[in-house]
Amino acid sequence: MSHHASLKKEKNCNAPSSPVPQRGLSHLTSLLSSYNPYSKEEALTKSYFLRCLEKYEMDILTRNRDAHITVSSIVLNVSFDKMLMVYHNIYDSLSWTGGHADGDMDFLGVALKETREETGVTTLSCPYPFILSLDTLPVKAHCKNGKKVDAHVHLNITYALLADEREKICPNPDENSSVCWVDISQLEDVCKEKGMLPLYQKLIKRAKDNMTCYPAQRKDVLSKIVSPLLSWYDRHARILPWREKNDPYEIWISEIMLQQTRVETVKGYFDRFISALDSPARLAQADDDLLLKLWEGLGYYNRVKNLKKAAAIMVSDYGGNLPRSYDALLRLPGIGPYTAGAVCSIAYGMKTPAVDGNVLRVLSRLSADPSDILHPAVRKRAEKNLAAVYPDDRCADFTQALMELGALVCVPNGAPECPNCPLFSLCTAGKEKSASLYPVKKSKKARKKENLTVFLLRSHGKLALSRRGEKGVLSGQWELPNTIGHLSDNQALSYVKDLELRPSSILKRFEAKHIFTHIEWNMLVYEITAERQSPSFTWVSDSELYHTVALPTAFKKLLR
Ligand code: SF4
């Protein structure tokens, strides 16, 4: 709304003032009195509001008085860099959303309703459900729908809202002629209304600060989730192989495998791994090829290399066992706060939360927290707040219940199953139907793209492989011969000739892609038969390839 455009709705404007319900008046007084001004100027504005309230009592909510209450919203996207605005032709400017209170004392409700009506946005969230600002906005005398409207003052109450900028927006022809997300850096160009730009700029900053900080203070919600979450877990926990014994070694192996990998995939790997290597001592002595074979297809091979290094330290320093302290676990290769927290809480019953993306998703939705979950401080804050509410006797279950809820109910993609969620009555995003807004992840650095030419070189029924260097992606593992860049057919043939392979012709040429966390390989693949097997490669049969050699998925998928 713009204070100017205020009179867009005439309903109630002639409503008689009803006898003052004292309860309503005292509620209104305490609502306005509870506002904490940010400056001396705002303190004066607040007293003006209270003086008007004293003078007009509940009539302040109607348009009968020359000073009456309106409600506006600063609606931001989750990155806080865009504001949702509506365009009013008569003022030739974009402005915020809002409208008259028109007898309604639920001001936040008015803010939400007006914004929904004016923009078509339905997933609105209010991480800071308090008055953001009180402002007096003078309105000049004007004509509206052929009627003269005298000059008056809007006693404007502002709220801060969040909306999903991916949602469809549409103007409401009764209210405005267009709706759009405006980049905050462009506000100056689009905001033509006199005096409004500095107000918007001030309130955007205030909205951002409050919406970022306030949810972190809602620790009380966390203490209330423990009991319903544990009862739900008692009924819904999945039977998983590593949950049978709560053995520290098995918990550790499963948690490392589960990083970036789905539970269903991990089950088979876990059973094979534990059957082959059932203790840190066996793991520390395992042959690298066996380890890579056991891990083949899980990806992120540094994880298994670190498992072996950590197992060696367990043997040399901890009598072949996992250390029993969180800090000692953290010092081991490949073990971060999440894994240390999981092992200590699940295997040792300590109050050490295991906070990963699943848990952060649940927490940020619970309190509609727009903090960037990729920021380390947000994870730390979550660990601290959760540790404070861990139940004395069920630490293992509490850790696993949170993970389970994130995996089964409060799921990442698609709609979380809020109606079936044991935390629904406590969850702000669930109740506001705004779960799709959370968690907020600020855009990561773009993944680096690399073009590769990869060779499927066959000779006398065998395939050429080589070892990758000790640095970089897939370090030390088997690979198909390859080179940087995309080679033409002729270039590919002469490249192979230079390897002293006497190529005949190109059998096949195709493209494939493999995506790692930070890099994307765009591979041009040539299948070429060679007359001789050059000693610069290791030549393997199909049987060796499938049973003994651990070829990373990025290459193995090219053989299919
Ligand atoms: Fe997640 Fe919905 Fe449950 Fe909230 S109510 S925790 S958003 S599933």
Coordinates of N, CA, C and O and ligand atoms in Angstrom, one line a residue, residues 362 365-366 405 409-410 416-418 421 423-424 427 429-430 435, ligand 1:
V362 N 15.2 -29.3 9.1 CA 14.1 -29.4 10.0 C 14.1 -28.1 11.0 O 13.1 -27.5 11.2
R365 N 13.0 -24.9 9.3 CA 11.6 -24.8 9.0 C 10.8 -24.6 10.3 O 9.8 -23.9 10.4
L366 N 11.3 -25.3 11.4 CA 10.6 -25.2 12.7 C 10.4 -23.8 13.1 O 9.3 -23.4 13.5
L405 N 13.5 -38.0 10.9 CA 12.4 -37.0 10.5 C 12.8 -36.3 9.2 O 12.0 -36.1 8.3
V409 N 10.1 -37.4 6.7 CA 8.9 -36.5 6.7 C 9.2 -35.1 6.2 O 8.6 -34.6 5.3
C410 N 10.2 -34.5 6.8 CA 10.6 -33.2 6.5 C 11.6 -33.2 5.4 O 12.8 -32.8 5.5
P416 N 7.2 -31.4 2.0 CA 7.4 -32.2 3.2 C 6.0 -32.6 3.7 O 5.0 -31.9 3.4
E417 N 5.9 -33.7 4.4 CA 4.6 -34.2 4.8 C 4.1 -33.6 6.1 O 4.0 -34.2 7.2
C418 N 3.9 -32.3 6.1 CA 3.5 -31.5 7.3 C 2.3 -32.1 8.1 O 2.4 -32.2 9.3
C421 N 3.4 -34.8 10.3 CA 4.6 -34.6 11.1 C 4.3 -34.4 12.6 O 3.4 -33.7 13.0
L423 N 5.8 -32.8 14.6 CA 6.2 -31.4 15.1 C 5.3 -30.3 14.5 O 5.5 -29.2 14.7
F424 N 4.3 -30.8 13.8 CA 3.5 -29.8 13.1 C 3.0 -28.6 14.0 O 3.1 -27.5 13.6
C427 N 5.6 -26.1 14.6 CA 6.4 -25.7 13.4 C 5.9 -24.4 12.7 O 4.8 -24.5 12.2
A429 N 7.0 -22.9 9.9 CA 6.8 -23.0 8.4 C 5.7 -24.0 8.1 O 5.0 -23.8 7.1
G430 N 5.5 -25.0 8.9 CA 4.5 -26.0 8.6 C 3.1 -25.3 8.7 O 2.3 -25.4 7.8
A435 N 7.0 -24.1 4.1 CA 8.2 -24.9 4.2 C 9.1 -24.8 2.9 O 10.3 -25.0 3.0
Ligands
SF4_1 FE1 9.0 -30.1 8.4 FE2 6.4 -29.7 7.9 FE3 7.3 -31.0 10.1 FE4 7.7 -28.4 9.9 S1 5.7 -29.5 10.0 S2 9.1 -29.9 10.6 S3 8.1 -28.2 7.8 S4 7.5 -31.7 8.0

